[in-house]
Short mmCIF file of C-alpha atoms and ligand atoms in Angstrom, two decimals:
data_model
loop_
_atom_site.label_atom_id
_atom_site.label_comp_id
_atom_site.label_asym_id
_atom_site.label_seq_id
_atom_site.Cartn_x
_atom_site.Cartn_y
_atom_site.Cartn_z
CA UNK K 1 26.33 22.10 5.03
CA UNK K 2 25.65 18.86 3.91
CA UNK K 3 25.01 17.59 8.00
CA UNK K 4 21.69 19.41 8.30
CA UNK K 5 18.46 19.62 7.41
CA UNK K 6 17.18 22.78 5.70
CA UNK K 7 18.18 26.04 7.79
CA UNK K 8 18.82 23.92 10.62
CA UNK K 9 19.41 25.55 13.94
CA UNK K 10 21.53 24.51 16.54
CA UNK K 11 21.86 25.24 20.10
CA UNK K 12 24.48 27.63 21.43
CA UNK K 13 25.75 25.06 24.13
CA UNK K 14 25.55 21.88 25.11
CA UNK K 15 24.56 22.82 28.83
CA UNK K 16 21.86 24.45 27.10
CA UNK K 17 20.47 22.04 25.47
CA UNK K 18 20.22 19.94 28.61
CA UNK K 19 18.51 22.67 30.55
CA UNK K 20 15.91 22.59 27.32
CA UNK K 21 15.66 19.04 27.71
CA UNK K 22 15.56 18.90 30.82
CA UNK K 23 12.75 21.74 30.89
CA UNK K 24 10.68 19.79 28.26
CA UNK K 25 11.36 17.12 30.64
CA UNK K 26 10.25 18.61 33.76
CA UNK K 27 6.34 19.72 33.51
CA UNK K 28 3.08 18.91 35.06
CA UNK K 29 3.67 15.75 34.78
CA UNK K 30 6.08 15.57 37.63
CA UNK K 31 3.49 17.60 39.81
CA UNK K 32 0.07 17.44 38.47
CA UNK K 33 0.28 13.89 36.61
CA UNK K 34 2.52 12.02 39.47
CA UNK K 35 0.98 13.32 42.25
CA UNK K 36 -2.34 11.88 41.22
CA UNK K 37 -1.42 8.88 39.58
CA UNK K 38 1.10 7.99 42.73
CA UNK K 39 -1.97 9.10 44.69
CA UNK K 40 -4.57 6.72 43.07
CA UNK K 41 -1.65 3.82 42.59
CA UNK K 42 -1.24 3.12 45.85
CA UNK K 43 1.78 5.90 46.79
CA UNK K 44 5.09 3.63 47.25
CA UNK K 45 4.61 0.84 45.60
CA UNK K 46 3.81 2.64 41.92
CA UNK K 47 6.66 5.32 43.19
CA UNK K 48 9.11 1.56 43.44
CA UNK K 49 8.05 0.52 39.81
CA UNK K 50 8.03 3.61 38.69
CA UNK K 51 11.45 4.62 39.56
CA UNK K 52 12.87 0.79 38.57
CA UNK K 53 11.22 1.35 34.89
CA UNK K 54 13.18 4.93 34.57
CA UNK K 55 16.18 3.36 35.65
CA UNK K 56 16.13 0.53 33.00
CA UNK K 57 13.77 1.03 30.74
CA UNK K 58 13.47 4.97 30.54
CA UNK K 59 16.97 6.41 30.55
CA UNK K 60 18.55 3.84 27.87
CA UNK K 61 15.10 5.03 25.95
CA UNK K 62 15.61 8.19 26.56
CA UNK K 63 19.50 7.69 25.06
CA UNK K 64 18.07 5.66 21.80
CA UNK K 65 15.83 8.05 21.27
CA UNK K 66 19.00 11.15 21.51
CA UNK K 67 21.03 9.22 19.53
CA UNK K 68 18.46 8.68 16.60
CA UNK K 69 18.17 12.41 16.26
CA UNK K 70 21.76 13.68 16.74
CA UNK K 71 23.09 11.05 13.83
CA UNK K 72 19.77 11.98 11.81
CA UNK K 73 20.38 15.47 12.47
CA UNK K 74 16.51 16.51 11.33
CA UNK K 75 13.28 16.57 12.51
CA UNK K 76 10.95 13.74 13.68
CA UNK K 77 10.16 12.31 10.06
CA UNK K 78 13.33 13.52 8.62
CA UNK K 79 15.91 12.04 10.89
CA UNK K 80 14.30 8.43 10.57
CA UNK K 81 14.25 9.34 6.37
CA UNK K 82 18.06 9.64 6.53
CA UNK K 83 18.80 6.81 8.53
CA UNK K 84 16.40 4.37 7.31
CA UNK K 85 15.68 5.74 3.25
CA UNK K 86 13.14 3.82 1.61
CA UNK K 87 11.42 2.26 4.30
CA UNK K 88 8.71 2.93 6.44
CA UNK K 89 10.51 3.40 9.91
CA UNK K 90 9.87 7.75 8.97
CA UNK K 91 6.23 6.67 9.99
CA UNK K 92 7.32 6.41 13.99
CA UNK K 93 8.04 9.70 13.88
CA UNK K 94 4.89 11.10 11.78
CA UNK K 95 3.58 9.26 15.28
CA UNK K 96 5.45 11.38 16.89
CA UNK K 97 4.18 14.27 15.14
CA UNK K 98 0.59 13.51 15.83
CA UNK K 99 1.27 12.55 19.27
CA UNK K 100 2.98 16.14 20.15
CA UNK K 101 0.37 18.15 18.75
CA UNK K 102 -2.07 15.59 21.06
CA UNK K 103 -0.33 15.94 24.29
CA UNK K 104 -0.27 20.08 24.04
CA UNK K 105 -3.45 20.44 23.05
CA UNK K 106 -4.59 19.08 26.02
CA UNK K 107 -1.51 20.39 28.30
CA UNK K 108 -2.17 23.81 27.17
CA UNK K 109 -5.71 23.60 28.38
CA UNK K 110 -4.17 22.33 31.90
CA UNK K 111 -1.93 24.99 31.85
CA UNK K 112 -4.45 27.27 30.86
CA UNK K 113 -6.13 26.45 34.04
CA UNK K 114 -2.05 27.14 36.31
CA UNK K 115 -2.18 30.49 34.63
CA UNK K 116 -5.17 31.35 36.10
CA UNK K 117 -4.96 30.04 39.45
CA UNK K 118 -1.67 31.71 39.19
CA UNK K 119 -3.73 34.90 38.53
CA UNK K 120 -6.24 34.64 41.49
CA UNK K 121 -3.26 33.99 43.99
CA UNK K 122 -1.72 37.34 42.59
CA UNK K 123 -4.93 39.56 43.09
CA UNK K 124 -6.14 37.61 45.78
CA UNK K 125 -9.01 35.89 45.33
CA UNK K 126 -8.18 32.62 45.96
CA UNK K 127 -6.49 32.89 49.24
CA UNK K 128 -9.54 32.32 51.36
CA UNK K 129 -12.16 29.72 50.12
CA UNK K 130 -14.51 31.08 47.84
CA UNK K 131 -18.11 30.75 47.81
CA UNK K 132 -18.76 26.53 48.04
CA UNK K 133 -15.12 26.03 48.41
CA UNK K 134 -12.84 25.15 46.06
CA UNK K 135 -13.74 22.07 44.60
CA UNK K 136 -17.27 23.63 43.72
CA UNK K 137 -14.89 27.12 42.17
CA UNK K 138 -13.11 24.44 40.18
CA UNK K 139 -16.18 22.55 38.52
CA UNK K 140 -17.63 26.28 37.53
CA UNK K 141 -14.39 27.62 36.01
CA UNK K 142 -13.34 24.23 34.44
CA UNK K 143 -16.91 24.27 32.98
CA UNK K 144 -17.29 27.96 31.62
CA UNK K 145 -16.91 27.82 28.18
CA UNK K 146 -15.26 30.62 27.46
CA UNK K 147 -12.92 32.16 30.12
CA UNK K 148 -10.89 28.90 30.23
CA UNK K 149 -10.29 29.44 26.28
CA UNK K 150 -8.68 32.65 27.05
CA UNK K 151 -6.34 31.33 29.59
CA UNK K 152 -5.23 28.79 27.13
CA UNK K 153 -4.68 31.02 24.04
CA UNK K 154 -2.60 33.23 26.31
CA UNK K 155 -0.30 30.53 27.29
CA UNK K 156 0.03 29.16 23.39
CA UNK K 157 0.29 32.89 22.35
CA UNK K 158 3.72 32.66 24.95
CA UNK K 159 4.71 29.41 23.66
CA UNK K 160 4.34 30.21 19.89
CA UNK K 161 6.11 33.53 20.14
CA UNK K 162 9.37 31.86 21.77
CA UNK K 163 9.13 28.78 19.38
CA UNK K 164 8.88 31.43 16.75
CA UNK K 165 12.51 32.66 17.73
CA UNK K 166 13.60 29.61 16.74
CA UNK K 167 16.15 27.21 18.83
CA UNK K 168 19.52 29.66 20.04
CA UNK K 169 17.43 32.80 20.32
CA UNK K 170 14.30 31.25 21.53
CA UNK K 171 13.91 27.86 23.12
CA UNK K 172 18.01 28.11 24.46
CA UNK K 173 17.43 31.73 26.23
CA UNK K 174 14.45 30.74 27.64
CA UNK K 175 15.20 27.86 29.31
CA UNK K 176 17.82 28.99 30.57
CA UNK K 177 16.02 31.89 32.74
CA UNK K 178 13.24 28.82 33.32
CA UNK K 179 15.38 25.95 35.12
CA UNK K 180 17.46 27.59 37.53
CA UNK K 181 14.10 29.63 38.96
CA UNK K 182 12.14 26.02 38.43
CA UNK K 183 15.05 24.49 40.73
CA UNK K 184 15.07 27.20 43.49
CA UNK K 185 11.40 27.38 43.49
CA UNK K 186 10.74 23.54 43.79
CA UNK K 187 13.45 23.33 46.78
CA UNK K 188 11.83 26.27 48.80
CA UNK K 189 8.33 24.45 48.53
CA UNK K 190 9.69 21.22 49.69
CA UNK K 191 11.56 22.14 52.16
CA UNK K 192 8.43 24.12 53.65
CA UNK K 193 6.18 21.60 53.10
CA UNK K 194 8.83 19.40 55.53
CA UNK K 195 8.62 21.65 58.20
CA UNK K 196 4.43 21.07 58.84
CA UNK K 197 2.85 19.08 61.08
CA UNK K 198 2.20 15.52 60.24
CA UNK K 199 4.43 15.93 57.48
CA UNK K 200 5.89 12.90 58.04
CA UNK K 201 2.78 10.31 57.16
CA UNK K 202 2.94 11.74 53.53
CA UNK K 203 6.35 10.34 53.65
CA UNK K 204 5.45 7.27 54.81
CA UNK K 205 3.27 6.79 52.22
CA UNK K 206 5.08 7.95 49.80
CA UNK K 207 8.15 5.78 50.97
CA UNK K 208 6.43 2.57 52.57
CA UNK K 209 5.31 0.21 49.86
CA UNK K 210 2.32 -1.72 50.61
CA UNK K 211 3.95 -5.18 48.84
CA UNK K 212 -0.38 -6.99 48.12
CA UNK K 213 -0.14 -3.82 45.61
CA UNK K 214 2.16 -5.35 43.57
CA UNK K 215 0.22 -8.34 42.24
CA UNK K 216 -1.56 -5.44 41.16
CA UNK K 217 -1.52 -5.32 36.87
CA UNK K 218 -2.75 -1.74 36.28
CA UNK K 219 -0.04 -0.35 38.58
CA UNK K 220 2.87 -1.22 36.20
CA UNK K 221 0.77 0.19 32.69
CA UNK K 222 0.38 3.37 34.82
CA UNK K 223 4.26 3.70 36.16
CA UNK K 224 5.20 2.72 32.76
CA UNK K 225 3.20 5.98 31.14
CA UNK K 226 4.20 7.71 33.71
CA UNK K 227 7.97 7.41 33.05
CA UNK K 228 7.46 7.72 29.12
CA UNK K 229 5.48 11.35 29.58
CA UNK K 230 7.71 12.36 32.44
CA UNK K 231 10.53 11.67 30.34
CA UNK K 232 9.16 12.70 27.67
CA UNK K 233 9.99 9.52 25.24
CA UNK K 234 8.39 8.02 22.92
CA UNK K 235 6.96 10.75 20.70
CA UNK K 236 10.11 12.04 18.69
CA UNK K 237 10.11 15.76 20.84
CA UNK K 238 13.41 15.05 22.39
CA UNK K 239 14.54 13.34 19.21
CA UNK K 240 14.02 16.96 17.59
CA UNK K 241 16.31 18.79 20.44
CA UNK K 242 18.60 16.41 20.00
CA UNK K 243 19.03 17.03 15.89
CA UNK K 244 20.02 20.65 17.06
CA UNK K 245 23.20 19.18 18.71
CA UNK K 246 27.05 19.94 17.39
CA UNK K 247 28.98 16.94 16.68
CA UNK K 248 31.17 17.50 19.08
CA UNK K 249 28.22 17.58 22.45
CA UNK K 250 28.41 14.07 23.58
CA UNK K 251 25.20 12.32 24.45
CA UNK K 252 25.34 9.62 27.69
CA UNK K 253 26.50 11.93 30.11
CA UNK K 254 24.08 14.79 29.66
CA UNK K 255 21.22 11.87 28.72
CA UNK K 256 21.64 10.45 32.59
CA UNK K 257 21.42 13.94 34.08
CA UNK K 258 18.58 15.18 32.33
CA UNK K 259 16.98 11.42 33.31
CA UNK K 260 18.10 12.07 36.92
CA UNK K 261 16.94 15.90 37.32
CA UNK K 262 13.73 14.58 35.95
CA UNK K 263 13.41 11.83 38.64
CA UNK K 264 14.03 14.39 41.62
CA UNK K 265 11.90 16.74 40.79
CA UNK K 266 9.18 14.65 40.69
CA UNK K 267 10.33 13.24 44.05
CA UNK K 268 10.62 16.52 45.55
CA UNK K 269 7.18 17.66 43.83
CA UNK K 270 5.75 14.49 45.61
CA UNK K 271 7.33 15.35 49.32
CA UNK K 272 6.17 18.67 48.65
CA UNK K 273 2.43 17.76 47.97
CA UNK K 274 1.53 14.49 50.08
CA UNK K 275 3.48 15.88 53.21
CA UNK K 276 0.69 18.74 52.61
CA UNK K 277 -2.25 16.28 51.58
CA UNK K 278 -1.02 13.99 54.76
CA UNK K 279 -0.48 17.13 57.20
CA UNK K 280 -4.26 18.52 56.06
CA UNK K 281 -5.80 15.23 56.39
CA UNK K 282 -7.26 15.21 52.91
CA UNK K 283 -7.38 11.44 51.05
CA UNK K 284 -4.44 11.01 48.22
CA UNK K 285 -6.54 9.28 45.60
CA UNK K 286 -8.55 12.28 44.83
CA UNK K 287 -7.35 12.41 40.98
CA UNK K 288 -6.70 15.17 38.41
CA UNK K 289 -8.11 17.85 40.48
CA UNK K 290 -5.67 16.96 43.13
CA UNK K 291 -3.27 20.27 43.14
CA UNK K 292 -6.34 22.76 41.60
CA UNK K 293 -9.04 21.78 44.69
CA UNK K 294 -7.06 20.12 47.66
CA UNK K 295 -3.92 22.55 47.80
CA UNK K 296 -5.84 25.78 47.69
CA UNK K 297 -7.43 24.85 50.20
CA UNK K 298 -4.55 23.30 51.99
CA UNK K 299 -2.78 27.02 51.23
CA UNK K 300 -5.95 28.78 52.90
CA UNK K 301 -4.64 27.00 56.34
CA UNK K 302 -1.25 27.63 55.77
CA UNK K 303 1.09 30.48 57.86
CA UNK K 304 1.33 32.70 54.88
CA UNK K 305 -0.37 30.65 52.73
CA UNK K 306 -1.10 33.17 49.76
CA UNK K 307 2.76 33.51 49.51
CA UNK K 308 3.16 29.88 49.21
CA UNK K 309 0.12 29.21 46.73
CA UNK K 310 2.05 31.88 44.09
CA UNK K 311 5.14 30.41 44.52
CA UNK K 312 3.45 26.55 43.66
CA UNK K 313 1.22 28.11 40.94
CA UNK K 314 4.43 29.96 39.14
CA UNK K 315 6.32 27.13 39.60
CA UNK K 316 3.77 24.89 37.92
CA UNK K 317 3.03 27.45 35.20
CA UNK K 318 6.97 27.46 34.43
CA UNK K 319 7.33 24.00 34.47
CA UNK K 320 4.35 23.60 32.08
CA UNK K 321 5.71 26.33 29.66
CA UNK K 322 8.77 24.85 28.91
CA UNK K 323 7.65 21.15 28.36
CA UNK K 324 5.36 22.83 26.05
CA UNK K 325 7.76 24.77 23.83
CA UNK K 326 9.32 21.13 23.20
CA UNK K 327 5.85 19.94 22.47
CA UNK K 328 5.37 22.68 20.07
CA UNK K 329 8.72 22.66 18.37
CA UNK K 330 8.15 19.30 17.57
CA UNK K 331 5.49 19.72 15.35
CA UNK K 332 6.56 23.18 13.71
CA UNK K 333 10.06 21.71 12.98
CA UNK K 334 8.16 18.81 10.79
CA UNK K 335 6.59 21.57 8.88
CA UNK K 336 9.03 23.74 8.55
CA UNK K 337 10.76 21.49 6.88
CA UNK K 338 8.47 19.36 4.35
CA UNK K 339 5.62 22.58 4.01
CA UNK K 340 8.46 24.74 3.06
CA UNK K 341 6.91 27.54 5.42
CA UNK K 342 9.14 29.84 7.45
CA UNK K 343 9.53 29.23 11.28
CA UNK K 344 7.20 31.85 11.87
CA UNK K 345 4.21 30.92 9.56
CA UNK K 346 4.97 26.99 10.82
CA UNK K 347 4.90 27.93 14.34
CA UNK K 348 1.65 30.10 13.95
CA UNK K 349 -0.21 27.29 11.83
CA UNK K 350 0.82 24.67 14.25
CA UNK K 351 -0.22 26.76 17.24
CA UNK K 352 -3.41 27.15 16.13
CA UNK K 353 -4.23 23.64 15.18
CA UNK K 354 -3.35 23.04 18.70
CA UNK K 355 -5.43 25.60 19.99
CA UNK K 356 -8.42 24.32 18.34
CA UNK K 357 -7.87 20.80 19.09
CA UNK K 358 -7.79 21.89 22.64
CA UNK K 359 -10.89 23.88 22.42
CA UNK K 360 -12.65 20.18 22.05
CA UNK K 361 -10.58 19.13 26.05
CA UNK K 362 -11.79 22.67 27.62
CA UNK K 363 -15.33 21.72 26.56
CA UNK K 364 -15.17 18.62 27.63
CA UNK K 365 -15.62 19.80 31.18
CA UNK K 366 -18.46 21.62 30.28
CA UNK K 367 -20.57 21.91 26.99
CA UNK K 368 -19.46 18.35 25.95
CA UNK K 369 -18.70 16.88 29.31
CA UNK K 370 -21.66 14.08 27.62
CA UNK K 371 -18.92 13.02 25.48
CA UNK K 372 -17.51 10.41 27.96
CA UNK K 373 -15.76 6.86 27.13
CA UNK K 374 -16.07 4.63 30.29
CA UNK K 375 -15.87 7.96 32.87
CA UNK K 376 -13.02 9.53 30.74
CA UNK K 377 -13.78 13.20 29.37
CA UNK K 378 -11.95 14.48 25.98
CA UNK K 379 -8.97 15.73 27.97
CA UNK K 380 -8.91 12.15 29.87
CA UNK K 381 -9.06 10.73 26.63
CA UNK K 382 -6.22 12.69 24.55
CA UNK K 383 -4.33 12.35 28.13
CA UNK K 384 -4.57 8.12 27.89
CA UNK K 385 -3.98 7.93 24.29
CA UNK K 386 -0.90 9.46 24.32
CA UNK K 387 0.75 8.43 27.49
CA UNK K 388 -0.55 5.02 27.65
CA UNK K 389 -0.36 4.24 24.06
CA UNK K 390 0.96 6.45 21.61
CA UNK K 391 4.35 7.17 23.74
CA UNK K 392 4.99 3.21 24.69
CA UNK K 393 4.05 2.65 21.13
CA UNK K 394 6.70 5.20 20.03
CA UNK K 395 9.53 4.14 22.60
CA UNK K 396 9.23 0.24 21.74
CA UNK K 397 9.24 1.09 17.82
CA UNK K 398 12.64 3.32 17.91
CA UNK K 399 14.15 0.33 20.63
CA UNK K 400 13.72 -2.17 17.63
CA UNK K 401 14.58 0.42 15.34
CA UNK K 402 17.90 0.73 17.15
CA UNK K 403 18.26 -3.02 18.43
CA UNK K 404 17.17 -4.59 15.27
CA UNK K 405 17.58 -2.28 11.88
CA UNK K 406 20.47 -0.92 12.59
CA UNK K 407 23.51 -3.05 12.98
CA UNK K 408 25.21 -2.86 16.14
CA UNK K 409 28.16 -0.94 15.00
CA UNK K 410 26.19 1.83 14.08
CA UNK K 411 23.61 1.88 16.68
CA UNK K 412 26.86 1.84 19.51
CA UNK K 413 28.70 4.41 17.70
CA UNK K 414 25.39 6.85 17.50
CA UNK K 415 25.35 6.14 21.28
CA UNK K 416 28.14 7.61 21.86
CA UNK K 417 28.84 5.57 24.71
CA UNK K 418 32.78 4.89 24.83
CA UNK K 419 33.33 2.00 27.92
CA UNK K 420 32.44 -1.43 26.33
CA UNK K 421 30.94 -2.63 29.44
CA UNK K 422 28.09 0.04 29.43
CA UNK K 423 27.93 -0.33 25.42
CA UNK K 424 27.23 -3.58 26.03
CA UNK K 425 24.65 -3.20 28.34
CA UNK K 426 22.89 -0.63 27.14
CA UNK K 427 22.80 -2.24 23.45
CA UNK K 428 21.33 -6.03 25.31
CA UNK K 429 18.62 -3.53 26.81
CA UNK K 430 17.73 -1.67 24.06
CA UNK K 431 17.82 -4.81 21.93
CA UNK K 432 16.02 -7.05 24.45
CA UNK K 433 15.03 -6.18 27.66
CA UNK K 434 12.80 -3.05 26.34
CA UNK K 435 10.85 -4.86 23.73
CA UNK K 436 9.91 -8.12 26.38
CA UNK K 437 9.06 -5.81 29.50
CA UNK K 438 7.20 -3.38 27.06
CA UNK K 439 5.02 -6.35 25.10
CA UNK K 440 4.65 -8.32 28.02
CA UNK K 441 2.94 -5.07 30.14
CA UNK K 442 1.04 -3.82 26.98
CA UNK K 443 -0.29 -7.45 26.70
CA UNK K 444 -1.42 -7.55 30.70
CA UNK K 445 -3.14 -4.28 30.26
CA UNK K 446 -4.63 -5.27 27.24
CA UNK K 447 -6.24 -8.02 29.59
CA UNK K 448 -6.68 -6.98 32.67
CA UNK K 449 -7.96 -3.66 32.32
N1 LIG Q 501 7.54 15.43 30.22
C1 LIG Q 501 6.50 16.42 30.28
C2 LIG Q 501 5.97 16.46 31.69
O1 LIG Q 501 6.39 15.76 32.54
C3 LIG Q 501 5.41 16.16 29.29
C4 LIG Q 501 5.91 15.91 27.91
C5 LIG Q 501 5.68 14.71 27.30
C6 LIG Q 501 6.64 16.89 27.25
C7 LIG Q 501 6.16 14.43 26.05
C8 LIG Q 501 7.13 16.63 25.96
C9 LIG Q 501 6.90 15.41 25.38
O2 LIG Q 501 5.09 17.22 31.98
NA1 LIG Q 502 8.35 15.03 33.66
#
């Protein structure tokens, strides 16, 4: 079939390819990543910025990005080769590439670490304070050098053998169990966290801005990486889902709720976690370790506590494991393709790569925890690259790519938007607004921090 690339796959439906996108969407970024970046950005004011750069900056991204995969109907490097031949726009997506195979290695070693705290809330260890509390439990099993390893080979090991199964039989099926229990799961913990005491000061801050905040530079370079990995934009993953789309599965509509899902959940996850951090007393700005140290212990004081802390650590896991089969399918679709390997060798050779490369984060907490860059450890490292460079990077290259190479005929009809009005506005944003807001906040950063 002369519309796809070689042995292309395709998903069954087009409600399941939102419920993948949304999955790869939906991760610990919306819990672990917001909750301590809103935490140490001041709450409301970053949440404000950060929902006003979704709104016009992320979803029209987010769209570009679909539409540059659907017409180009292959993977990462692929899809720019057919749309752009002889040029060197295929190079955004080799970015793309890289970036993906960044971001899991150091996601699987986070997720490594939900596994196991989901483990200790299943045989009980964790549901009253160890030995030093949990802050001191975290710094010992971040630092071990081997048991952490385990943890994140066993959740690669899951992601690789779905990825294997390719896109209808793997990725489609399992998202599909995945979002409806993420959604059900996510409500329940919100809803609880609502009904404690002082509940209501984690709302204010989460809902008060504090306006001095906003003269504030670093506050818009971290809502604006926050939106591109909650998203997930910028680094060609949901290009690749999109490439697996029939002709006939429109884009804006499904684009906006899969933009939208994203947004709530991370609202919810943030009700859910400062009503708890408020209603415990604990301070917001306490950083990555945020959900492993203060809500275990926040679960220890809890009515039925234990129940709660497996519910929030399956959720997370969940959430984490299907952003990462996006991150991995990413990669393994690139080589699939241009190694001439089968999905299965692809996936495996990919997944180990990965593995390795996050051998270097786990260490970093322990063995290498020397290896610093101005306070940041490996993980902190691989985490900024990506989210504060590689993904803007990405996003800003495919706007021009779609406001500037292509003509405007082409880049509206691969939109697939149909009223003129929005067509128009979406094409002045991609065209314009993107590449000004995105330059003018990389050149504050650049700066100021
Ligand atoms: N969006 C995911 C999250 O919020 C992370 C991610 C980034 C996944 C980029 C895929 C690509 O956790
Ligand atoms: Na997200």
């Amino acid at each position: 079939m002369s519309g796809s690339g070689i042995g292309h796959d395709q998903w069954k439906t087009r409600f399941g390819f939102m419920l993948a996108a949304m999955g790869s969407a939906v991760g610990l970024g919306n819990i672990w990543r917001f909750s301590y970046v809103a935490g140490e950005s001041g709450g409301a004011t970053f949440l404000l910025i950060y929902l006003f750069f979704v709104l016009i900056i992320g979803i029209p991204l987010l769209l570009t990005e679909f539409s540059i995969g659907k017409a180009g109907q292959m993977d990462a490097v692929g899809s720019f080769k057919r749309l752009a031949p002889n040029t060197k726009w295929h190079l955004t997506g080799l970015m793309g590439v890289i970036g993906g195979i960044l971001i899991l290695s150091f996601y699987s070693v986070v997720s490594g670490w939900t596994l196991f705290y989901l483990y200790q809330y299943v045989t009980g260890a964790y549901w009253t304070e160890p030995d030093g509390g949990f802050g001191a439990a975290f710094e010992a099993w971040t630092s071990n050098p081997v048991a952490p390893l385990f943890w994140q080979a066993l959740f690669l090991g899951l992601t690789i053998l779905i990825v294997m199964r390719g896109i209808k039989k793997g990725i489609e099926k399992a998202n599909n169990v995945l979002m409806p229990a993420l959604a059900i799961l996510l409500i329940f913990m919100a809803a609880y966290g609502l009904t404690l005491d002082g509940a209501s000061e984690g709302l204010v801050f989460l809902f008060t801005p504090d306006w001095s905040m906003l003269a504030e530079p670093s506050v818009y370079f971290m809502a604006l990486g926050q939106a591109f990995f909650s998203l997930s934009i910028g680094i060609c993953g949901m290009l690749t889902y999109s490439s697996y789309l029939k002709a006939k599965d429109r884009l804006p509509a499904a684009t906006v709720g899969i933009g939208l899902m994203d947004t709530v959940f991370a609202l919810i996850a943030g009700v859910m976690i400062f009503t708890a951090v408020f209603s415990y007393g604990v301070e917001p700005d306490s950083g990555p370790p945020l959900v492993f140290i203060i809500l275990p212990s926040i679960f220890e004081g809890m009515p039925a506590g234990h129940i709660v802390g497996i519910v929030f650590f399956v959720l997370l896991t969940m959430a984490a494991f299907s952003s990462a089969l996006s991150l991995l399918e990413l990669p393994v679709a690139y080589v699939h393709r241009t190694l001439g390997l089968t999905r299965k060798a692809a996936t495996l050779t990919m997944g180990s790569i990965i593995f390795v490369l996050g051998i270097t984060a786990s260490l970093g907490f322990g063995v290498w925890s020397h290896i610093q860059i101005n306070g940041n450890n490996i993980l902190d490292m691989m985490d900024n690259i990506t989210a504060n460079v590689i993904l803007p990077l990405g996003g800003l290259l495919m706007a021009i790519f779609v406001g500037w190479y292509l003509n405007r005929e082409q880049a509206v009809k691969n939109s697939e938007i149909e009223s003129p009005i929005l067509q128009k506005v979406w094409y002045n944003i991609v065209r314009f607004l993107v590449p000004v807001v995105m330059v003018v906040i990389l050149f504050i950063s650049l700066f100021d921090i």
